């Protein structure tokens, strides 16, 4: 499996689309929206990661259950692909962003809380679907 995130950069966040392809047939197997923090020179906890190629491996934790780990990000650690809705704006339940450098996945980009900043929807369902399609992980290219 190999994937590609095409990004659109904004002052408050980075929106994207993830597409996963079958390595043998090159057919599109999965597509979803992504949401990340804005590009702030790869600074820890406040920036999305640089464009490039990464190995993405499955991971399990108490907080996110099954999710993915984006490995070998220069100058960063524990960059995950996991469920959540808010990046660039604060989750009204917690008062903070749902990520600190990770990648959120969802069905669509919609302004959920009326603050003019888009979030991702159906994130838990999208994460479960992504795990079904790529249970062993994938190679990821991030581009603009």
PDB file of C-alpha atoms in Angstrom:
ATOM      1  CA  UNK A   1       0.000   0.000   0.000  1.00  0.00           C
ATOM      2  CA  UNK A   2       1.238   3.487  -0.743  1.00  0.00           C
ATOM      3  CA  UNK A   3      -0.412   6.793  -0.020  1.00  0.00           C
ATOM      4  CA  UNK A   4      -0.231  10.435  -0.818  1.00  0.00           C
ATOM      5  CA  UNK A   5      -1.445  13.495   1.077  1.00  0.00           C
ATOM      6  CA  UNK A   6      -1.896  16.598  -1.077  1.00  0.00           C
ATOM      7  CA  UNK A   7      -1.963  19.630   1.220  1.00  0.00           C
ATOM      8  CA  UNK A   8      -3.421  23.127   1.158  1.00  0.00           C
ATOM      9  CA  UNK A   9      -1.746  25.472   3.609  1.00  0.00           C
ATOM     10  CA  UNK A  10      -3.637  28.115   5.576  1.00  0.00           C
ATOM     11  CA  UNK A  11      -2.591  30.455   8.375  1.00  0.00           C
ATOM     12  CA  UNK A  12      -4.528  28.504  11.017  1.00  0.00           C
ATOM     13  CA  UNK A  13      -4.225  24.918   9.727  1.00  0.00           C
ATOM     14  CA  UNK A  14      -3.292  22.587   6.895  1.00  0.00           C
ATOM     15  CA  UNK A  15      -6.054  20.769   5.019  1.00  0.00           C
ATOM     16  CA  UNK A  16      -5.390  17.788   2.793  1.00  0.00           C
ATOM     17  CA  UNK A  17      -6.613  14.684   1.044  1.00  0.00           C
ATOM     18  CA  UNK A  18      -5.164  11.251   1.666  1.00  0.00           C
ATOM     19  CA  UNK A  19      -5.363   8.687  -1.111  1.00  0.00           C
ATOM     20  CA  UNK A  20      -4.184   5.090  -0.663  1.00  0.00           C
ATOM     21  CA  UNK A  21      -3.318   2.913  -3.619  1.00  0.00           C
ATOM     22  CA  UNK A  22      -2.778  -0.812  -4.087  1.00  0.00           C
ATOM     23  CA  UNK A  23       0.918  -1.370  -4.824  1.00  0.00           C
ATOM     24  CA  UNK A  24       0.257  -4.135  -7.362  1.00  0.00           C
ATOM     25  CA  UNK A  25      -2.690  -2.721  -9.313  1.00  0.00           C
ATOM     26  CA  UNK A  26      -2.154   0.999  -8.590  1.00  0.00           C
ATOM     27  CA  UNK A  27      -5.906   1.260  -8.029  1.00  0.00           C
ATOM     28  CA  UNK A  28      -7.304   3.742  -5.534  1.00  0.00           C
ATOM     29  CA  UNK A  29      -8.306   1.799  -2.405  1.00  0.00           C
ATOM     30  CA  UNK A  30      -9.174   4.592   0.042  1.00  0.00           C
ATOM     31  CA  UNK A  31      -9.673   8.341   0.128  1.00  0.00           C
ATOM     32  CA  UNK A  32     -10.305  10.746   3.001  1.00  0.00           C
ATOM     33  CA  UNK A  33      -9.665  14.271   4.218  1.00  0.00           C
ATOM     34  CA  UNK A  34      -6.785  15.176   6.538  1.00  0.00           C
ATOM     35  CA  UNK A  35      -6.282  18.027   8.947  1.00  0.00           C
ATOM     36  CA  UNK A  36      -3.018  19.222  10.468  1.00  0.00           C
ATOM     37  CA  UNK A  37      -1.565  22.224  12.225  1.00  0.00           C
ATOM     38  CA  UNK A  38      -0.232  25.068  10.026  1.00  0.00           C
ATOM     39  CA  UNK A  39       3.292  24.988   8.616  1.00  0.00           C
ATOM     40  CA  UNK A  40       5.518  26.691  11.195  1.00  0.00           C
ATOM     41  CA  UNK A  41       8.964  25.408  10.147  1.00  0.00           C
ATOM     42  CA  UNK A  42       8.479  21.938  11.684  1.00  0.00           C
ATOM     43  CA  UNK A  43       8.409  23.328  15.237  1.00  0.00           C
ATOM     44  CA  UNK A  44       7.444  20.699  17.803  1.00  0.00           C
ATOM     45  CA  UNK A  45       3.809  20.748  18.980  1.00  0.00           C
ATOM     46  CA  UNK A  46       2.739  23.705  16.795  1.00  0.00           C
ATOM     47  CA  UNK A  47       3.576  22.736  13.180  1.00  0.00           C
ATOM     48  CA  UNK A  48       2.704  20.078  10.659  1.00  0.00           C
ATOM     49  CA  UNK A  49       5.622  17.930   9.494  1.00  0.00           C
ATOM     50  CA  UNK A  50       7.670  18.633   6.338  1.00  0.00           C
ATOM     51  CA  UNK A  51       6.675  17.379   2.923  1.00  0.00           C
ATOM     52  CA  UNK A  52       8.449  14.170   1.987  1.00  0.00           C
ATOM     53  CA  UNK A  53       8.290  10.372   2.128  1.00  0.00           C
ATOM     54  CA  UNK A  54       7.571   8.466   5.341  1.00  0.00           C
ATOM     55  CA  UNK A  55       6.949   4.913   6.469  1.00  0.00           C
ATOM     56  CA  UNK A  56       3.662   4.633   8.335  1.00  0.00           C
ATOM     57  CA  UNK A  57       3.281   1.699  10.724  1.00  0.00           C
ATOM     58  CA  UNK A  58       0.401   0.471  12.884  1.00  0.00           C
ATOM     59  CA  UNK A  59       0.474   1.366  16.562  1.00  0.00           C
ATOM     60  CA  UNK A  60      -1.770   0.890  19.601  1.00  0.00           C
ATOM     61  CA  UNK A  61      -2.071   3.092  22.675  1.00  0.00           C
ATOM     62  CA  UNK A  62      -4.514   3.493  25.545  1.00  0.00           C
ATOM     63  CA  UNK A  63      -5.493   6.982  24.361  1.00  0.00           C
ATOM     64  CA  UNK A  64      -6.092   6.353  20.628  1.00  0.00           C
ATOM     65  CA  UNK A  65      -6.454   2.551  20.517  1.00  0.00           C
ATOM     66  CA  UNK A  66      -5.355   1.384  17.038  1.00  0.00           C
ATOM     67  CA  UNK A  67      -3.843   4.126  14.883  1.00  0.00           C
ATOM     68  CA  UNK A  68      -0.692   4.806  12.817  1.00  0.00           C
ATOM     69  CA  UNK A  69       2.791   6.134  13.570  1.00  0.00           C
ATOM     70  CA  UNK A  70       4.583   8.230  10.928  1.00  0.00           C
ATOM     71  CA  UNK A  71       8.216   7.217  11.359  1.00  0.00           C
ATOM     72  CA  UNK A  72      11.543   8.964  10.794  1.00  0.00           C
ATOM     73  CA  UNK A  73      10.286  12.548  10.811  1.00  0.00           C
ATOM     74  CA  UNK A  74      13.419  14.682  11.092  1.00  0.00           C
ATOM     75  CA  UNK A  75      13.538  16.592  14.358  1.00  0.00           C
ATOM     76  CA  UNK A  76      10.223  15.165  15.581  1.00  0.00           C
ATOM     77  CA  UNK A  77       8.915  12.086  17.360  1.00  0.00           C
ATOM     78  CA  UNK A  78       5.584  10.329  17.816  1.00  0.00           C
ATOM     79  CA  UNK A  79       3.867  11.877  14.824  1.00  0.00           C
ATOM     80  CA  UNK A  80       0.637   9.903  14.619  1.00  0.00           C
ATOM     81  CA  UNK A  81      -2.316   9.523  12.314  1.00  0.00           C
ATOM     82  CA  UNK A  82      -5.305   9.294  14.632  1.00  0.00           C
ATOM     83  CA  UNK A  83      -8.909  10.338  15.149  1.00  0.00           C
ATOM     84  CA  UNK A  84      -9.906  13.832  16.236  1.00  0.00           C
ATOM     85  CA  UNK A  85     -11.735  16.774  14.751  1.00  0.00           C
ATOM     86  CA  UNK A  86     -10.014  20.046  15.667  1.00  0.00           C
ATOM     87  CA  UNK A  87      -6.726  21.529  14.401  1.00  0.00           C
ATOM     88  CA  UNK A  88      -6.318  25.249  14.040  1.00  0.00           C
ATOM     89  CA  UNK A  89      -9.248  25.818  16.372  1.00  0.00           C
ATOM     90  CA  UNK A  90      -9.965  24.508  19.849  1.00  0.00           C
ATOM     91  CA  UNK A  91     -12.183  21.541  20.613  1.00  0.00           C
ATOM     92  CA  UNK A  92     -15.102  23.000  22.589  1.00  0.00           C
ATOM     93  CA  UNK A  93     -14.994  20.015  24.960  1.00  0.00           C
ATOM     94  CA  UNK A  94     -11.300  20.307  25.865  1.00  0.00           C
ATOM     95  CA  UNK A  95     -10.424  23.924  25.061  1.00  0.00           C
ATOM     96  CA  UNK A  96      -7.443  22.909  22.913  1.00  0.00           C
ATOM     97  CA  UNK A  97      -6.531  21.468  19.531  1.00  0.00           C
ATOM     98  CA  UNK A  98      -6.898  17.695  19.103  1.00  0.00           C
ATOM     99  CA  UNK A  99      -3.316  17.444  17.812  1.00  0.00           C
ATOM    100  CA  UNK A 100       0.203  18.675  18.502  1.00  0.00           C
ATOM    101  CA  UNK A 101       1.790  17.879  15.163  1.00  0.00           C
ATOM    102  CA  UNK A 102      -0.109  14.727  14.184  1.00  0.00           C
ATOM    103  CA  UNK A 103      -2.470  14.082  11.278  1.00  0.00           C
ATOM    104  CA  UNK A 104      -6.228  13.802  11.737  1.00  0.00           C
ATOM    105  CA  UNK A 105      -8.392  11.909   9.234  1.00  0.00           C
ATOM    106  CA  UNK A 106     -12.056  12.420   8.454  1.00  0.00           C
ATOM    107  CA  UNK A 107     -14.813  12.279   5.885  1.00  0.00           C
ATOM    108  CA  UNK A 108     -15.072  15.989   5.082  1.00  0.00           C
ATOM    109  CA  UNK A 109     -13.823  19.464   5.989  1.00  0.00           C
ATOM    110  CA  UNK A 110     -16.640  21.443   7.651  1.00  0.00           C
ATOM    111  CA  UNK A 111     -16.758  24.327  10.135  1.00  0.00           C
ATOM    112  CA  UNK A 112     -18.304  22.395  13.036  1.00  0.00           C
ATOM    113  CA  UNK A 113     -18.290  25.149  15.640  1.00  0.00           C
ATOM    114  CA  UNK A 114     -19.009  28.286  13.583  1.00  0.00           C
ATOM    115  CA  UNK A 115     -15.615  29.940  14.137  1.00  0.00           C
ATOM    116  CA  UNK A 116     -14.778  30.142  10.419  1.00  0.00           C
ATOM    117  CA  UNK A 117     -12.126  27.389  10.637  1.00  0.00           C
ATOM    118  CA  UNK A 118     -12.806  23.966   9.143  1.00  0.00           C
ATOM    119  CA  UNK A 119     -12.590  20.724  11.096  1.00  0.00           C
ATOM    120  CA  UNK A 120     -12.839  17.090   9.937  1.00  0.00           C
ATOM    121  CA  UNK A 121     -15.997  15.027  10.398  1.00  0.00           C
ATOM    122  CA  UNK A 122     -16.582  11.326  11.112  1.00  0.00           C
ATOM    123  CA  UNK A 123     -13.013  10.917  12.275  1.00  0.00           C
ATOM    124  CA  UNK A 124     -13.371   7.711  14.330  1.00  0.00           C
ATOM    125  CA  UNK A 125     -15.227   5.959  11.514  1.00  0.00           C
ATOM    126  CA  UNK A 126     -12.638   7.177   8.972  1.00  0.00           C
ATOM    127  CA  UNK A 127      -9.774   5.937  11.163  1.00  0.00           C
ATOM    128  CA  UNK A 128     -11.405   2.511  11.501  1.00  0.00           C
ATOM    129  CA  UNK A 129     -11.865   2.337   7.712  1.00  0.00           C
ATOM    130  CA  UNK A 130      -8.242   3.339   7.111  1.00  0.00           C
ATOM    131  CA  UNK A 131      -7.041   0.622   9.488  1.00  0.00           C
ATOM    132  CA  UNK A 132      -9.136  -1.968   7.619  1.00  0.00           C
ATOM    133  CA  UNK A 133      -7.683  -0.964   4.246  1.00  0.00           C
ATOM    134  CA  UNK A 134      -4.043  -0.755   5.407  1.00  0.00           C
ATOM    135  CA  UNK A 135      -3.684  -2.932   8.531  1.00  0.00           C
ATOM    136  CA  UNK A 136       0.074  -3.353   8.004  1.00  0.00           C
ATOM    137  CA  UNK A 137       0.800   0.305   7.263  1.00  0.00           C
ATOM    138  CA  UNK A 138       1.945   2.046   4.094  1.00  0.00           C
ATOM    139  CA  UNK A 139       4.499   4.369   2.545  1.00  0.00           C
ATOM    140  CA  UNK A 140       3.286   7.968   2.580  1.00  0.00           C
ATOM    141  CA  UNK A 141       4.253  10.881   0.363  1.00  0.00           C
ATOM    142  CA  UNK A 142       3.239  14.346   1.562  1.00  0.00           C
ATOM    143  CA  UNK A 143       3.111  17.077  -1.095  1.00  0.00           C
ATOM    144  CA  UNK A 144       1.476  20.382  -1.818  1.00  0.00           C
TER     145      UNK A 144
END
